Amino acid sequence: MWSNHINYYLSMRTHELVLSWIEKQLSDGHLVLGGRLPAERALAEQLEVSRTSVREAIRILEAMGLVRAGVGSGKDAGTVVIAEPATALGSALRLHVATQHLPVADIVETRVLLESWAVSRAKADAPELNEAARLLDEMDLSAAVDDFLALDVAFHLALAEAAGNAVVSTIMGSLREAIEGYAAALTANLPDWDRTADRLRSEHRAILAAVNDGDGGRAATLVAAHIEGTTGKPGWGRPLRKLGLDGSGASPELNPRREVVRGGGGVVGLDLLPHAAPRKVPEVGNRYSRSG
């Protein structure tokens, strides 16, 4: 019985005891993804704690993206074990960005490093690349800014997932969550959305082509330049010649530590930031995907 071990946890607050019990159930395999926690009253009695402590523990787990609490009866009732780490990490990062402890420029640099690594490791036969191609086709038909950006988010996450590293995919999703407000504000002030969208479509196609060709080095160079974006007017981007997209083979000299977010009306490029998107867009794929 769990109660036999209560003395070991006397120094814990009671909701922490509940969290510890749930963690052990998960690590021992007694609780699995899609499984349900015991009912609130039953769990409180089993652990000899108050129902208030159980509710507090459940709220913490919800914020961490580990459970979803349902009410009423039926298939959605009860507390279900899920896995949405990107949402939880993104929320935490966003708060730390708000305190200015984590500079936006450092978030951007991290995205450059991770996504460049991901496309350099992506396998040409990864099923996620088929999804990436489908998203680009849909993006070609999309004129509305919000719809385009939602597809853009999904495309970049598909590229990250093609590397087969769930941690990288999760962190990529959380980076986008962390500074989506900055990206939304940037998009609202673009001088020529149609021209920007055309540029992004061309860059996306070039990145995907490099991955499909098995040229990880070129894919990494292109995606880094794509994310670094603009050094002039917001959203206008570098000429395709400088990105090597015109067939010249020229590659830009990349500098991820460059100041990418400037105060006092300075400029940032549209694709410098993990993008804002409607909440309906999945956070990350594989087993960490948000359903619905």
mmCIF file with all atom_site columns, C-alpha atoms in Angstrom, residues 87-261:
data_model
loop_
_atom_site.group_PDB
_atom_site.id
_atom_site.type_symbol
_atom_site.label_atom_id
_atom_site.label_alt_id
_atom_site.label_comp_id
_atom_site.label_asym_id
_atom_site.label_entity_id
_atom_site.label_seq_id
_atom_site.pdbx_PDB_ins_code
_atom_site.Cartn_x
_atom_site.Cartn_y
_atom_site.Cartn_z
_atom_site.occupancy
_atom_site.B_iso_or_equiv
_atom_site.pdbx_formal_charge
_atom_site.auth_seq_id
_atom_site.auth_comp_id
_atom_site.auth_asym_id
_atom_site.auth_atom_id
_atom_site.pdbx_PDB_model_num
ATOM 1   C CA . THR A 1 87  ? 2.597  23.636 -24.790 1.00 0.00 ? 87  THR A CA 1
ATOM 2   C CA . ALA A 1 88  ? 3.962  23.538 -21.253 1.00 0.00 ? 88  ALA A CA 1
ATOM 3   C CA . LEU A 1 89  ? 7.494  24.495 -22.253 1.00 0.00 ? 89  LEU A CA 1
ATOM 4   C CA . GLY A 1 90  ? 6.191  27.248 -24.504 1.00 0.00 ? 90  GLY A CA 1
ATOM 5   C CA . SER A 1 91  ? 4.109  28.769 -21.736 1.00 0.00 ? 91  SER A CA 1
ATOM 6   C CA . ALA A 1 92  ? 7.066  28.756 -19.353 1.00 0.00 ? 92  ALA A CA 1
ATOM 7   C CA . LEU A 1 93  ? 9.414  30.249 -21.940 1.00 0.00 ? 93  LEU A CA 1
ATOM 8   C CA . ARG A 1 94  ? 6.875  32.938 -22.844 1.00 0.00 ? 94  ARG A CA 1
ATOM 9   C CA . LEU A 1 95  ? 6.695  34.086 -19.223 1.00 0.00 ? 95  LEU A CA 1
ATOM 10  C CA . HIS A 1 96  ? 10.481 34.212 -18.941 1.00 0.00 ? 96  HIS A CA 1
ATOM 11  C CA . VAL A 1 97  ? 10.678 36.161 -22.201 1.00 0.00 ? 97  VAL A CA 1
ATOM 12  C CA . ALA A 1 98  ? 8.176  38.610 -20.710 1.00 0.00 ? 98  ALA A CA 1
ATOM 13  C CA . THR A 1 99  ? 10.494 39.160 -17.733 1.00 0.00 ? 99  THR A CA 1
ATOM 14  C CA . GLN A 1 100 ? 13.267 39.935 -20.261 1.00 0.00 ? 100 GLN A CA 1
ATOM 15  C CA . HIS A 1 101 ? 15.440 37.313 -18.573 1.00 0.00 ? 101 HIS A CA 1
ATOM 16  C CA . LEU A 1 102 ? 15.426 35.316 -21.815 1.00 0.00 ? 102 LEU A CA 1
ATOM 17  C CA . PRO A 1 103 ? 16.180 37.661 -24.748 1.00 0.00 ? 103 PRO A CA 1
ATOM 18  C CA . VAL A 1 104 ? 14.095 37.152 -27.863 1.00 0.00 ? 104 VAL A CA 1
ATOM 19  C CA . ALA A 1 105 ? 17.322 37.174 -29.888 1.00 0.00 ? 105 ALA A CA 1
ATOM 20  C CA . ASP A 1 106 ? 18.541 34.135 -27.948 1.00 0.00 ? 106 ASP A CA 1
ATOM 21  C CA . ILE A 1 107 ? 15.262 32.319 -28.593 1.00 0.00 ? 107 ILE A CA 1
ATOM 22  C CA . VAL A 1 108 ? 15.720 33.038 -32.298 1.00 0.00 ? 108 VAL A CA 1
ATOM 23  C CA . GLU A 1 109 ? 19.321 31.828 -32.264 1.00 0.00 ? 109 GLU A CA 1
ATOM 24  C CA . THR A 1 110 ? 18.212 28.608 -30.605 1.00 0.00 ? 110 THR A CA 1
ATOM 25  C CA . ARG A 1 111 ? 15.668 28.072 -33.335 1.00 0.00 ? 111 ARG A CA 1
ATOM 26  C CA . VAL A 1 112 ? 18.358 28.599 -35.981 1.00 0.00 ? 112 VAL A CA 1
ATOM 27  C CA . LEU A 1 113 ? 20.608 26.027 -34.313 1.00 0.00 ? 113 LEU A CA 1
ATOM 28  C CA . LEU A 1 114 ? 17.903 23.404 -33.801 1.00 0.00 ? 114 LEU A CA 1
ATOM 29  C CA . GLU A 1 115 ? 16.169 23.675 -37.147 1.00 0.00 ? 115 GLU A CA 1
ATOM 30  C CA . SER A 1 116 ? 19.453 23.762 -39.056 1.00 0.00 ? 116 SER A CA 1
ATOM 31  C CA . TRP A 1 117 ? 20.460 20.577 -37.256 1.00 0.00 ? 117 TRP A CA 1
ATOM 32  C CA . ALA A 1 118 ? 17.077 18.977 -37.922 1.00 0.00 ? 118 ALA A CA 1
ATOM 33  C CA . VAL A 1 119 ? 17.068 19.550 -41.681 1.00 0.00 ? 119 VAL A CA 1
ATOM 34  C CA . SER A 1 120 ? 20.675 18.390 -41.925 1.00 0.00 ? 120 SER A CA 1
ATOM 35  C CA . ARG A 1 121 ? 19.650 15.081 -40.295 1.00 0.00 ? 121 ARG A CA 1
ATOM 36  C CA . ALA A 1 122 ? 16.264 14.634 -41.981 1.00 0.00 ? 122 ALA A CA 1
ATOM 37  C CA . LYS A 1 123 ? 15.925 11.464 -44.035 1.00 0.00 ? 123 LYS A CA 1
ATOM 38  C CA . ALA A 1 124 ? 14.777 11.862 -47.626 1.00 0.00 ? 124 ALA A CA 1
ATOM 39  C CA . ASP A 1 125 ? 12.276 9.034  -47.111 1.00 0.00 ? 125 ASP A CA 1
ATOM 40  C CA . ALA A 1 126 ? 10.834 10.414 -43.865 1.00 0.00 ? 126 ALA A CA 1
ATOM 41  C CA . PRO A 1 127 ? 7.014  10.414 -44.076 1.00 0.00 ? 127 PRO A CA 1
ATOM 42  C CA . GLU A 1 128 ? 6.948  13.887 -42.536 1.00 0.00 ? 128 GLU A CA 1
ATOM 43  C CA . LEU A 1 129 ? 8.407  15.257 -45.771 1.00 0.00 ? 129 LEU A CA 1
ATOM 44  C CA . ASN A 1 130 ? 5.300  14.167 -47.655 1.00 0.00 ? 130 ASN A CA 1
ATOM 45  C CA . GLU A 1 131 ? 3.269  16.186 -45.180 1.00 0.00 ? 131 GLU A CA 1
ATOM 46  C CA . ALA A 1 132 ? 5.649  19.131 -45.621 1.00 0.00 ? 132 ALA A CA 1
ATOM 47  C CA . ALA A 1 133 ? 5.111  19.010 -49.397 1.00 0.00 ? 133 ALA A CA 1
ATOM 48  C CA . ARG A 1 134 ? 1.346  18.878 -48.941 1.00 0.00 ? 134 ARG A CA 1
ATOM 49  C CA . LEU A 1 135 ? 1.483  21.907 -46.666 1.00 0.00 ? 135 LEU A CA 1
ATOM 50  C CA . LEU A 1 136 ? 3.452  23.865 -49.262 1.00 0.00 ? 136 LEU A CA 1
ATOM 51  C CA . ASP A 1 137 ? 0.863  23.036 -51.917 1.00 0.00 ? 137 ASP A CA 1
ATOM 52  C CA . GLU A 1 138 ? -1.836 24.301 -49.583 1.00 0.00 ? 138 GLU A CA 1
ATOM 53  C CA . MET A 1 139 ? 0.247  27.369 -48.800 1.00 0.00 ? 139 MET A CA 1
ATOM 54  C CA . ASP A 1 140 ? 0.372  28.196 -52.521 1.00 0.00 ? 140 ASP A CA 1
ATOM 55  C CA . LEU A 1 141 ? -3.419 28.520 -52.469 1.00 0.00 ? 141 LEU A CA 1
ATOM 56  C CA . SER A 1 142 ? -3.575 30.537 -49.263 1.00 0.00 ? 142 SER A CA 1
ATOM 57  C CA . ALA A 1 143 ? -3.838 34.320 -49.419 1.00 0.00 ? 143 ALA A CA 1
ATOM 58  C CA . ALA A 1 144 ? -5.056 35.088 -45.894 1.00 0.00 ? 144 ALA A CA 1
ATOM 59  C CA . VAL A 1 145 ? -2.207 35.951 -43.533 1.00 0.00 ? 145 VAL A CA 1
ATOM 60  C CA . ASP A 1 146 ? -3.485 33.874 -40.605 1.00 0.00 ? 146 ASP A CA 1
ATOM 61  C CA . ASP A 1 147 ? -4.021 30.788 -42.759 1.00 0.00 ? 147 ASP A CA 1
ATOM 62  C CA . PHE A 1 148 ? -0.606 31.153 -44.380 1.00 0.00 ? 148 PHE A CA 1
ATOM 63  C CA . LEU A 1 149 ? 1.158  31.487 -41.034 1.00 0.00 ? 149 LEU A CA 1
ATOM 64  C CA . ALA A 1 150 ? -0.683 28.482 -39.617 1.00 0.00 ? 150 ALA A CA 1
ATOM 65  C CA . LEU A 1 151 ? 0.540  26.410 -42.556 1.00 0.00 ? 151 LEU A CA 1
ATOM 66  C CA . ASP A 1 152 ? 4.018  27.893 -42.156 1.00 0.00 ? 152 ASP A CA 1
ATOM 67  C CA . VAL A 1 153 ? 4.144  26.719 -38.539 1.00 0.00 ? 153 VAL A CA 1
ATOM 68  C CA . ALA A 1 154 ? 3.051  23.224 -39.512 1.00 0.00 ? 154 ALA A CA 1
ATOM 69  C CA . PHE A 1 155 ? 5.636  23.106 -42.321 1.00 0.00 ? 155 PHE A CA 1
ATOM 70  C CA . HIS A 1 156 ? 8.550  23.992 -40.064 1.00 0.00 ? 156 HIS A CA 1
ATOM 71  C CA . LEU A 1 157 ? 7.449  21.500 -37.434 1.00 0.00 ? 157 LEU A CA 1
ATOM 72  C CA . ALA A 1 158 ? 7.170  18.793 -40.092 1.00 0.00 ? 158 ALA A CA 1
ATOM 73  C CA . LEU A 1 159 ? 10.773 19.503 -41.101 1.00 0.00 ? 159 LEU A CA 1
ATOM 74  C CA . ALA A 1 160 ? 11.861 19.218 -37.469 1.00 0.00 ? 160 ALA A CA 1
ATOM 75  C CA . GLU A 1 161 ? 9.978  15.938 -37.041 1.00 0.00 ? 161 GLU A CA 1
ATOM 76  C CA . ALA A 1 162 ? 11.665 14.489 -40.142 1.00 0.00 ? 162 ALA A CA 1
ATOM 77  C CA . ALA A 1 163 ? 14.899 14.310 -38.135 1.00 0.00 ? 163 ALA A CA 1
ATOM 78  C CA . GLY A 1 164 ? 13.261 11.732 -35.874 1.00 0.00 ? 164 GLY A CA 1
ATOM 79  C CA . ASN A 1 165 ? 14.210 13.426 -32.601 1.00 0.00 ? 165 ASN A CA 1
ATOM 80  C CA . ALA A 1 166 ? 11.155 13.942 -30.390 1.00 0.00 ? 166 ALA A CA 1
ATOM 81  C CA . VAL A 1 167 ? 12.989 16.304 -28.024 1.00 0.00 ? 167 VAL A CA 1
ATOM 82  C CA . VAL A 1 168 ? 14.039 18.614 -30.854 1.00 0.00 ? 168 VAL A CA 1
ATOM 83  C CA . SER A 1 169 ? 10.487 18.587 -32.238 1.00 0.00 ? 169 SER A CA 1
ATOM 84  C CA . THR A 1 170 ? 9.097  19.430 -28.818 1.00 0.00 ? 170 THR A CA 1
ATOM 85  C CA . ILE A 1 171 ? 11.531 22.282 -28.236 1.00 0.00 ? 171 ILE A CA 1
ATOM 86  C CA . MET A 1 172 ? 10.824 23.667 -31.706 1.00 0.00 ? 172 MET A CA 1
ATOM 87  C CA . GLY A 1 173 ? 7.132  23.786 -30.849 1.00 0.00 ? 173 GLY A CA 1
ATOM 88  C CA . SER A 1 174 ? 7.832  25.456 -27.526 1.00 0.00 ? 174 SER A CA 1
ATOM 89  C CA . LEU A 1 175 ? 10.034 28.132 -29.108 1.00 0.00 ? 175 LEU A CA 1
ATOM 90  C CA . ARG A 1 176 ? 7.190  29.083 -31.406 1.00 0.00 ? 176 ARG A CA 1
ATOM 91  C CA . GLU A 1 177 ? 4.840  29.276 -28.426 1.00 0.00 ? 177 GLU A CA 1
ATOM 92  C CA . ALA A 1 178 ? 7.288  31.401 -26.472 1.00 0.00 ? 178 ALA A CA 1
ATOM 93  C CA . ILE A 1 179 ? 7.360  34.466 -28.714 1.00 0.00 ? 179 ILE A CA 1
ATOM 94  C CA . GLU A 1 180 ? 4.279  34.145 -30.880 1.00 0.00 ? 180 GLU A CA 1
ATOM 95  C CA . GLY A 1 181 ? 3.159  37.597 -29.735 1.00 0.00 ? 181 GLY A CA 1
ATOM 96  C CA . TYR A 1 182 ? 6.270  39.180 -31.243 1.00 0.00 ? 182 TYR A CA 1
ATOM 97  C CA . ALA A 1 183 ? 5.657  37.423 -34.545 1.00 0.00 ? 183 ALA A CA 1
ATOM 98  C CA . ALA A 1 184 ? 2.004  38.466 -34.594 1.00 0.00 ? 184 ALA A CA 1
ATOM 99  C CA . ALA A 1 185 ? 2.953  42.106 -34.042 1.00 0.00 ? 185 ALA A CA 1
ATOM 100 C CA . LEU A 1 186 ? 5.586  41.907 -36.767 1.00 0.00 ? 186 LEU A CA 1
ATOM 101 C CA . THR A 1 187 ? 3.180  40.395 -39.280 1.00 0.00 ? 187 THR A CA 1
ATOM 102 C CA . ALA A 1 188 ? 0.613  43.108 -38.617 1.00 0.00 ? 188 ALA A CA 1
ATOM 103 C CA . ASN A 1 189 ? 3.139  45.756 -39.720 1.00 0.00 ? 189 ASN A CA 1
ATOM 104 C CA . LEU A 1 190 ? 4.387  44.159 -42.930 1.00 0.00 ? 190 LEU A CA 1
ATOM 105 C CA . PRO A 1 191 ? 4.411  46.673 -45.826 1.00 0.00 ? 191 PRO A CA 1
ATOM 106 C CA . ASP A 1 192 ? 3.718  44.153 -48.611 1.00 0.00 ? 192 ASP A CA 1
ATOM 107 C CA . TRP A 1 193 ? 2.309  40.812 -47.495 1.00 0.00 ? 193 TRP A CA 1
ATOM 108 C CA . ASP A 1 194 ? 1.908  39.349 -51.005 1.00 0.00 ? 194 ASP A CA 1
ATOM 109 C CA . ARG A 1 195 ? 5.551  39.945 -51.804 1.00 0.00 ? 195 ARG A CA 1
ATOM 110 C CA . THR A 1 196 ? 6.611  38.518 -48.450 1.00 0.00 ? 196 THR A CA 1
ATOM 111 C CA . ALA A 1 197 ? 4.452  35.428 -48.942 1.00 0.00 ? 197 ALA A CA 1
ATOM 112 C CA . ASP A 1 198 ? 5.966  34.812 -52.382 1.00 0.00 ? 198 ASP A CA 1
ATOM 113 C CA . ARG A 1 199 ? 9.460  35.037 -50.928 1.00 0.00 ? 199 ARG A CA 1
ATOM 114 C CA . LEU A 1 200 ? 8.643  32.612 -48.136 1.00 0.00 ? 200 LEU A CA 1
ATOM 115 C CA . ARG A 1 201 ? 7.080  30.138 -50.576 1.00 0.00 ? 201 ARG A CA 1
ATOM 116 C CA . SER A 1 202 ? 10.248 30.170 -52.701 1.00 0.00 ? 202 SER A CA 1
ATOM 117 C CA . GLU A 1 203 ? 12.488 29.689 -49.688 1.00 0.00 ? 203 GLU A CA 1
ATOM 118 C CA . HIS A 1 204 ? 10.331 26.868 -48.332 1.00 0.00 ? 204 HIS A CA 1
ATOM 119 C CA . ARG A 1 205 ? 10.453 25.053 -51.675 1.00 0.00 ? 205 ARG A CA 1
ATOM 120 C CA . ALA A 1 206 ? 14.240 25.383 -51.853 1.00 0.00 ? 206 ALA A CA 1
ATOM 121 C CA . ILE A 1 207 ? 14.683 24.026 -48.322 1.00 0.00 ? 207 ILE A CA 1
ATOM 122 C CA . LEU A 1 208 ? 12.441 21.036 -48.970 1.00 0.00 ? 208 LEU A CA 1
ATOM 123 C CA . ALA A 1 209 ? 14.168 20.326 -52.292 1.00 0.00 ? 209 ALA A CA 1
ATOM 124 C CA . ALA A 1 210 ? 17.560 20.232 -50.574 1.00 0.00 ? 210 ALA A CA 1
ATOM 125 C CA . VAL A 1 211 ? 16.260 17.813 -47.944 1.00 0.00 ? 211 VAL A CA 1
ATOM 126 C CA . ASN A 1 212 ? 14.665 15.591 -50.595 1.00 0.00 ? 212 ASN A CA 1
ATOM 127 C CA . ASP A 1 213 ? 17.957 15.585 -52.518 1.00 0.00 ? 213 ASP A CA 1
ATOM 128 C CA . GLY A 1 214 ? 19.792 14.406 -49.403 1.00 0.00 ? 214 GLY A CA 1
ATOM 129 C CA . ASP A 1 215 ? 21.860 17.601 -49.284 1.00 0.00 ? 215 ASP A CA 1
ATOM 130 C CA . GLY A 1 216 ? 21.698 18.236 -45.546 1.00 0.00 ? 216 GLY A CA 1
ATOM 131 C CA . GLY A 1 217 ? 24.421 20.874 -45.591 1.00 0.00 ? 217 GLY A CA 1
ATOM 132 C CA . ARG A 1 218 ? 22.632 23.000 -48.151 1.00 0.00 ? 218 ARG A CA 1
ATOM 133 C CA . ALA A 1 219 ? 19.303 22.505 -46.377 1.00 0.00 ? 219 ALA A CA 1
ATOM 134 C CA . ALA A 1 220 ? 20.871 23.725 -43.129 1.00 0.00 ? 220 ALA A CA 1
ATOM 135 C CA . THR A 1 221 ? 22.358 26.795 -44.825 1.00 0.00 ? 221 THR A CA 1
ATOM 136 C CA . LEU A 1 222 ? 19.065 27.662 -46.497 1.00 0.00 ? 222 LEU A CA 1
ATOM 137 C CA . VAL A 1 223 ? 16.948 27.239 -43.390 1.00 0.00 ? 223 VAL A CA 1
ATOM 138 C CA . ALA A 1 224 ? 19.341 29.359 -41.318 1.00 0.00 ? 224 ALA A CA 1
ATOM 139 C CA . ALA A 1 225 ? 19.211 32.148 -43.897 1.00 0.00 ? 225 ALA A CA 1
ATOM 140 C CA . HIS A 1 226 ? 15.431 31.769 -44.081 1.00 0.00 ? 226 HIS A CA 1
ATOM 141 C CA . ILE A 1 227 ? 15.034 32.173 -40.323 1.00 0.00 ? 227 ILE A CA 1
ATOM 142 C CA . GLU A 1 228 ? 17.511 35.013 -40.088 1.00 0.00 ? 228 GLU A CA 1
ATOM 143 C CA . GLY A 1 229 ? 15.353 36.760 -42.663 1.00 0.00 ? 229 GLY A CA 1
ATOM 144 C CA . THR A 1 230 ? 15.532 40.445 -43.274 1.00 0.00 ? 230 THR A CA 1
ATOM 145 C CA . THR A 1 231 ? 18.268 43.001 -42.744 1.00 0.00 ? 231 THR A CA 1
ATOM 146 C CA . GLY A 1 232 ? 16.344 45.811 -44.395 1.00 0.00 ? 232 GLY A CA 1
ATOM 147 C CA . LYS A 1 233 ? 12.622 46.514 -44.469 1.00 0.00 ? 233 LYS A CA 1
ATOM 148 C CA . PRO A 1 234 ? 10.531 44.069 -42.438 1.00 0.00 ? 234 PRO A CA 1
ATOM 149 C CA . GLY A 1 235 ? 9.319  41.112 -44.433 1.00 0.00 ? 235 GLY A CA 1
ATOM 150 C CA . TRP A 1 236 ? 11.080 41.943 -47.715 1.00 0.00 ? 236 TRP A CA 1
ATOM 151 C CA . GLY A 1 237 ? 13.958 39.566 -47.220 1.00 0.00 ? 237 GLY A CA 1
ATOM 152 C CA . ARG A 1 238 ? 17.224 39.139 -49.019 1.00 0.00 ? 238 ARG A CA 1
ATOM 153 C CA . PRO A 1 239 ? 17.395 38.809 -52.800 1.00 0.00 ? 239 PRO A CA 1
ATOM 154 C CA . LEU A 1 240 ? 17.137 35.205 -53.973 1.00 0.00 ? 240 LEU A CA 1
ATOM 155 C CA . ARG A 1 241 ? 20.608 35.549 -55.473 1.00 0.00 ? 241 ARG A CA 1
ATOM 156 C CA . LYS A 1 242 ? 22.096 36.077 -52.017 1.00 0.00 ? 242 LYS A CA 1
ATOM 157 C CA . LEU A 1 243 ? 20.313 32.961 -50.782 1.00 0.00 ? 243 LEU A CA 1
ATOM 158 C CA . GLY A 1 244 ? 21.630 30.903 -53.673 1.00 0.00 ? 244 GLY A CA 1
ATOM 159 C CA . LEU A 1 245 ? 18.082 30.267 -54.901 1.00 0.00 ? 245 LEU A CA 1
ATOM 160 C CA . ASP A 1 246 ? 18.645 31.661 -58.384 1.00 0.00 ? 246 ASP A CA 1
ATOM 161 C CA . GLY A 1 247 ? 20.924 28.837 -59.492 1.00 0.00 ? 247 GLY A CA 1
ATOM 162 C CA . SER A 1 248 ? 24.133 30.741 -58.820 1.00 0.00 ? 248 SER A CA 1
ATOM 163 C CA . GLY A 1 249 ? 25.060 28.451 -55.952 1.00 0.00 ? 249 GLY A CA 1
ATOM 164 C CA . ALA A 1 250 ? 25.976 31.425 -53.790 1.00 0.00 ? 250 ALA A CA 1
ATOM 165 C CA . SER A 1 251 ? 25.489 30.877 -50.085 1.00 0.00 ? 251 SER A CA 1
ATOM 166 C CA . PRO A 1 252 ? 25.014 33.661 -47.558 1.00 0.00 ? 252 PRO A CA 1
ATOM 167 C CA . GLU A 1 253 ? 27.491 34.227 -44.794 1.00 0.00 ? 253 GLU A CA 1
ATOM 168 C CA . LEU A 1 254 ? 25.438 33.367 -41.752 1.00 0.00 ? 254 LEU A CA 1
ATOM 169 C CA . ASN A 1 255 ? 25.819 34.988 -38.375 1.00 0.00 ? 255 ASN A CA 1
ATOM 170 C CA . PRO A 1 256 ? 23.280 33.632 -35.874 1.00 0.00 ? 256 PRO A CA 1
ATOM 171 C CA . ARG A 1 257 ? 24.603 35.933 -33.129 1.00 0.00 ? 257 ARG A CA 1
ATOM 172 C CA . ARG A 1 258 ? 23.683 39.017 -35.150 1.00 0.00 ? 258 ARG A CA 1
ATOM 173 C CA . GLU A 1 259 ? 21.336 41.404 -33.387 1.00 0.00 ? 259 GLU A CA 1
ATOM 174 C CA . VAL A 1 260 ? 18.005 40.287 -34.793 1.00 0.00 ? 260 VAL A CA 1
ATOM 175 C CA . VAL A 1 261 ? 15.637 42.251 -32.577 1.00 0.00 ? 261 VAL A CA 1
#
